Short mmCIF file of C-alpha atoms in Angstrom, two decimals:
data_model
loop_
_atom_site.label_atom_id
_atom_site.label_comp_id
_atom_site.label_asym_id
_atom_site.label_seq_id
_atom_site.Cartn_x
_atom_site.Cartn_y
_atom_site.Cartn_z
CA GLU A 1 0.92 -44.52 19.63
CA THR A 2 0.08 -41.03 21.35
CA GLY A 3 3.46 -40.20 22.47
CA VAL A 4 2.18 -40.66 26.05
CA THR A 5 3.09 -43.70 27.89
CA GLN A 6 2.15 -45.10 31.25
CA THR A 7 3.11 -47.94 33.43
CA PRO A 8 1.95 -50.13 34.98
CA ARG A 9 -1.11 -50.67 32.71
CA HIS A 10 -2.83 -52.91 35.12
CA LEU A 11 -2.37 -52.93 39.18
CA VAL A 12 -4.15 -54.52 42.06
CA MET A 13 -3.42 -53.05 45.56
CA GLY A 14 -4.63 -53.65 48.85
CA MET A 15 -5.60 -50.81 51.15
CA THR A 16 -2.66 -50.61 53.20
CA ASN A 17 -0.14 -51.20 50.19
CA LYS A 18 1.75 -48.24 48.67
CA LYS A 19 2.46 -48.05 44.89
CA SER A 20 3.25 -45.26 42.15
CA LEU A 21 1.84 -44.55 38.61
CA LYS A 22 4.54 -43.05 36.44
CA CYS A 23 3.65 -41.25 32.87
CA GLU A 24 6.25 -40.38 30.24
CA GLN A 25 5.59 -37.78 27.75
CA HIS A 26 7.67 -37.44 24.44
CA LEU A 27 5.64 -34.68 22.65
CA GLY A 28 8.10 -32.07 24.27
CA HIS A 29 5.13 -30.44 26.06
CA ASN A 30 4.98 -28.10 29.21
CA ALA A 31 2.38 -29.35 30.89
CA MET A 32 0.89 -32.44 32.27
CA TYR A 33 -2.40 -33.61 33.76
CA TRP A 34 -3.85 -36.73 36.01
CA TYR A 35 -7.46 -37.83 35.35
CA LYS A 36 -9.55 -40.30 37.21
CA GLN A 37 -12.16 -41.99 34.88
CA SER A 38 -14.77 -44.15 36.65
CA ALA A 39 -17.43 -46.01 35.10
CA LYS A 40 -20.24 -44.06 33.93
CA LYS A 41 -18.75 -40.78 34.86
CA PRO A 42 -16.96 -38.19 33.51
CA LEU A 43 -13.41 -37.45 33.36
CA GLU A 44 -12.28 -36.12 36.61
CA LEU A 45 -9.39 -33.58 36.70
CA MET A 46 -6.99 -34.20 39.56
CA PHE A 47 -4.14 -32.55 39.08
CA VAL A 48 -2.26 -30.41 36.74
CA TYR A 49 1.33 -29.65 36.27
CA SER A 50 2.44 -26.22 34.19
CA LEU A 51 6.41 -25.68 33.51
CA GLU A 52 6.87 -28.25 36.65
CA GLU A 53 4.87 -26.41 38.88
CA ARG A 54 1.67 -27.64 40.32
CA VAL A 55 -1.31 -25.36 39.35
CA GLU A 56 -4.11 -27.25 40.17
CA ASN A 57 -4.98 -29.62 43.01
CA ASN A 58 -8.82 -30.32 42.27
CA SER A 59 -9.75 -31.14 45.99
CA VAL A 60 -8.16 -34.76 45.85
CA PRO A 61 -7.62 -36.51 48.97
CA SER A 62 -3.96 -36.72 50.36
CA ARG A 63 -3.48 -40.37 49.94
CA PHE A 64 -3.12 -39.36 46.15
CA SER A 65 0.19 -37.43 45.73
CA PRO A 66 1.55 -36.14 42.66
CA GLU A 67 5.17 -35.81 41.67
CA CYS A 68 6.52 -34.03 38.29
CA PRO A 69 10.34 -34.09 38.53
CA ASN A 70 10.72 -32.75 35.06
CA SER A 71 8.83 -31.40 32.21
CA SER A 72 8.64 -35.04 30.47
CA HIS A 73 7.74 -37.33 34.06
CA LEU A 74 4.70 -37.21 36.15
CA PHE A 75 4.02 -39.92 38.84
CA LEU A 76 0.88 -40.29 41.16
CA HIS A 77 1.96 -41.92 44.44
CA LEU A 78 -0.59 -44.15 46.20
CA HIS A 79 -1.11 -45.09 49.92
CA THR A 80 -4.06 -46.30 52.00
CA LEU A 81 -6.37 -46.49 49.02
CA GLN A 82 -10.16 -47.16 49.38
CA PRO A 83 -12.25 -49.66 47.31
CA GLU A 84 -13.79 -46.72 45.97
CA ASP A 85 -10.50 -45.38 44.09
CA SER A 86 -10.75 -48.11 41.83
CA ALA A 87 -10.88 -46.32 38.27
CA LEU A 88 -8.92 -45.99 35.04
CA TYR A 89 -6.17 -43.27 36.16
CA LEU A 90 -5.23 -41.34 32.83
CA CYS A 91 -2.23 -39.19 32.15
CA ALA A 92 -2.27 -36.26 29.61
CA SER A 93 -0.08 -33.73 28.21
CA SER A 94 -0.26 -30.38 26.25
CA GLN A 95 1.46 -27.31 25.16
CA VAL A 96 0.34 -24.42 27.16
CA GLY A 97 0.52 -21.02 25.42
CA GLY A 98 0.55 -23.27 22.01
CA GLY A 99 -2.99 -22.27 20.22
CA HIS A 100 -5.83 -24.69 21.13
CA GLU A 101 -3.49 -26.74 23.52
CA THR A 102 -5.13 -30.01 22.80
CA GLN A 103 -4.56 -32.48 25.60
CA TYR A 104 -2.94 -35.53 24.32
CA PHE A 105 -3.79 -38.52 26.86
CA GLY A 106 -1.72 -41.90 27.71
CA PRO A 107 -3.24 -45.39 27.92
CA GLY A 108 -4.20 -45.57 31.36
CA THR A 109 -3.56 -47.36 34.56
CA ARG A 110 -6.35 -49.62 35.55
CA LEU A 111 -6.28 -49.74 39.29
CA LEU A 112 -8.47 -51.91 41.59
CA VAL A 113 -8.49 -51.61 45.01
CA LEU A 114 -9.36 -54.40 47.38
CA GLY B 1 -22.68 -25.06 38.02
CA GLN B 2 -20.87 -26.62 35.06
CA ASN B 3 -22.57 -29.21 32.69
CA ILE B 4 -21.85 -31.43 29.56
CA ASP B 5 -24.85 -33.34 28.05
CA GLN B 6 -24.34 -36.13 25.66
CA PRO B 7 -26.21 -39.02 25.31
CA THR B 8 -25.13 -42.28 27.04
CA GLU B 9 -25.14 -44.99 24.05
CA MET B 10 -26.20 -45.26 20.36
CA THR B 11 -26.23 -47.54 17.94
CA ALA B 12 -25.52 -47.52 13.99
CA THR B 13 -25.37 -49.94 10.94
CA GLU B 14 -22.00 -50.08 9.07
CA GLY B 15 -22.14 -47.62 6.00
CA ALA B 16 -24.57 -45.27 7.68
CA ILE B 17 -24.19 -41.67 9.17
CA VAL B 18 -24.51 -41.14 12.71
CA GLN B 19 -24.59 -37.45 14.34
CA ILE B 20 -23.73 -37.59 18.51
CA ASN B 21 -25.03 -34.24 20.14
CA CYS B 22 -23.40 -32.48 22.65
CA THR B 23 -25.21 -29.15 24.63
CA TYR B 24 -22.87 -27.43 27.40
CA GLN B 25 -23.33 -25.08 30.19
CA THR B 26 -20.11 -24.11 31.31
CA SER B 27 -18.48 -20.80 32.91
CA GLY B 28 -17.17 -19.01 29.79
CA PHE B 29 -15.89 -21.04 26.75
CA ASN B 30 -12.49 -21.36 25.08
CA GLY B 31 -13.07 -23.95 22.93
CA LEU B 32 -14.78 -27.47 22.68
CA PHE B 33 -13.14 -30.79 22.12
CA TRP B 34 -14.36 -34.41 20.75
CA TYR B 35 -11.94 -37.26 21.66
CA GLN B 36 -12.60 -41.19 20.75
CA GLN B 37 -12.01 -43.52 23.07
CA HIS B 38 -12.08 -47.43 22.25
CA ALA B 39 -12.57 -49.97 25.15
CA GLY B 40 -9.29 -50.00 27.36
CA GLU B 41 -7.53 -47.47 25.56
CA ALA B 42 -6.28 -43.51 25.36
CA PRO B 43 -8.94 -40.96 24.43
CA THR B 44 -7.72 -39.67 21.33
CA PHE B 45 -8.25 -36.35 19.47
CA LEU B 46 -10.44 -35.88 16.93
CA SER B 47 -11.40 -32.22 16.58
CA TYR B 48 -11.47 -28.91 18.15
CA ASN B 49 -14.00 -25.82 17.39
CA VAL B 50 -13.74 -22.47 19.05
CA LEU B 51 -15.52 -20.32 16.29
CA ASP B 52 -19.27 -21.54 15.37
CA GLY B 53 -19.62 -23.58 11.96
CA LEU B 54 -18.33 -26.89 10.90
CA GLU B 55 -15.01 -28.63 11.02
CA GLU B 56 -14.64 -31.04 8.42
CA LYS B 57 -11.86 -33.83 8.58
CA GLY B 58 -12.20 -36.56 6.57
CA ARG B 59 -15.26 -38.97 7.59
CA PHE B 60 -15.68 -37.11 10.88
CA SER B 61 -16.85 -33.50 11.18
CA SER B 62 -17.78 -31.32 14.06
CA PHE B 63 -20.26 -28.55 14.36
CA LEU B 64 -20.63 -25.52 17.16
CA SER B 65 -23.07 -23.03 17.71
CA ARG B 66 -22.15 -21.06 20.93
CA SER B 67 -24.92 -19.35 21.31
CA LYS B 68 -26.88 -22.35 21.84
CA GLY B 69 -24.56 -24.03 23.86
CA TYR B 70 -24.19 -27.12 21.26
CA SER B 71 -22.01 -29.02 19.47
CA TYR B 72 -22.49 -32.31 17.38
CA LEU B 73 -20.03 -34.77 15.82
CA LEU B 74 -20.83 -36.58 12.58
CA LEU B 75 -19.54 -39.63 11.42
CA LYS B 76 -19.98 -40.53 7.82
CA GLU B 77 -19.67 -43.84 6.20
CA LEU B 78 -19.78 -45.94 9.11
CA GLN B 79 -17.16 -48.69 9.79
CA MET B 80 -16.91 -51.35 12.07
CA LYS B 81 -13.80 -49.66 14.07
CA ASP B 82 -15.82 -46.85 14.72
CA SER B 83 -17.34 -48.55 17.87
CA ALA B 84 -16.06 -46.49 20.48
CA SER B 85 -17.04 -43.72 23.36
CA TYR B 86 -16.85 -40.15 22.15
CA LEU B 87 -16.14 -37.89 24.30
CA CYS B 88 -17.09 -34.23 24.61
CA ALA B 89 -15.16 -31.58 26.42
CA VAL B 90 -15.35 -27.86 27.03
CA ARG B 91 -12.40 -25.48 28.03
CA GLY B 92 -14.12 -23.01 29.99
CA ASP B 93 -12.77 -19.76 31.55
CA THR B 94 -10.41 -21.59 34.16
CA ASP B 95 -8.53 -23.31 30.92
CA LYS B 96 -9.70 -26.65 32.45
CA LEU B 97 -11.30 -29.11 30.29
CA ILE B 98 -14.40 -30.42 31.44
CA PHE B 99 -15.54 -33.71 29.97
CA GLY B 100 -19.27 -35.34 29.43
CA THR B 101 -19.39 -39.24 30.23
CA GLY B 102 -19.23 -39.97 26.87
CA THR B 103 -21.55 -41.62 24.01
CA ARG B 104 -20.80 -45.25 23.50
CA LEU B 105 -21.62 -45.68 19.86
CA GLN B 106 -22.30 -49.51 18.57
CA VAL B 107 -22.15 -49.88 14.95
CA PHE B 108 -23.40 -53.19 13.79
CA PRO B 109 -22.54 -55.32 10.16
#
């Protein structure tokens, strides 16, 4: 148990669907992250929220829309996705300004877009 | 550009020692991390190096040479449960973590 939870763990959606991924951290951290992990590719940073402000948007298509209502919760809203968006979506959190700022990851949501 | 290189796959025998290498070229350097990721699970933090030298933590050790842009993760007394992917990540001058593709380690009895 890393203190970061994600739901759902698995999601299958059509290209016209709208769905949301949820992440919750129980570590008292002040920064949260969304990453995309595709087979045989490095983890790709998508979004960073620090103190509930979005500080990074790594050229992610607008069909991905993040939301951070408070420092413990992070959402990723999905709409009109493409099959190439199928991947493992990982959430992480860290304490910015607190030493080496290790990021702790959730178990991920395995997304399949049909 | 920014680049992290590590071998794609390695195999080893239970009880043996294995060294997983990582070389990096990044804009700035503010620390190097190693994570372990079992299939279908979250990456879990193993080690952090920011100064040159060896950091030892039980059966796992991590080494850093900043002048060479090089790190390795050393796993001793290998166990079957050590079969996993090992991710090398560097924090550059933008404070973002840049990840390698990971090294998939298989431990055989």
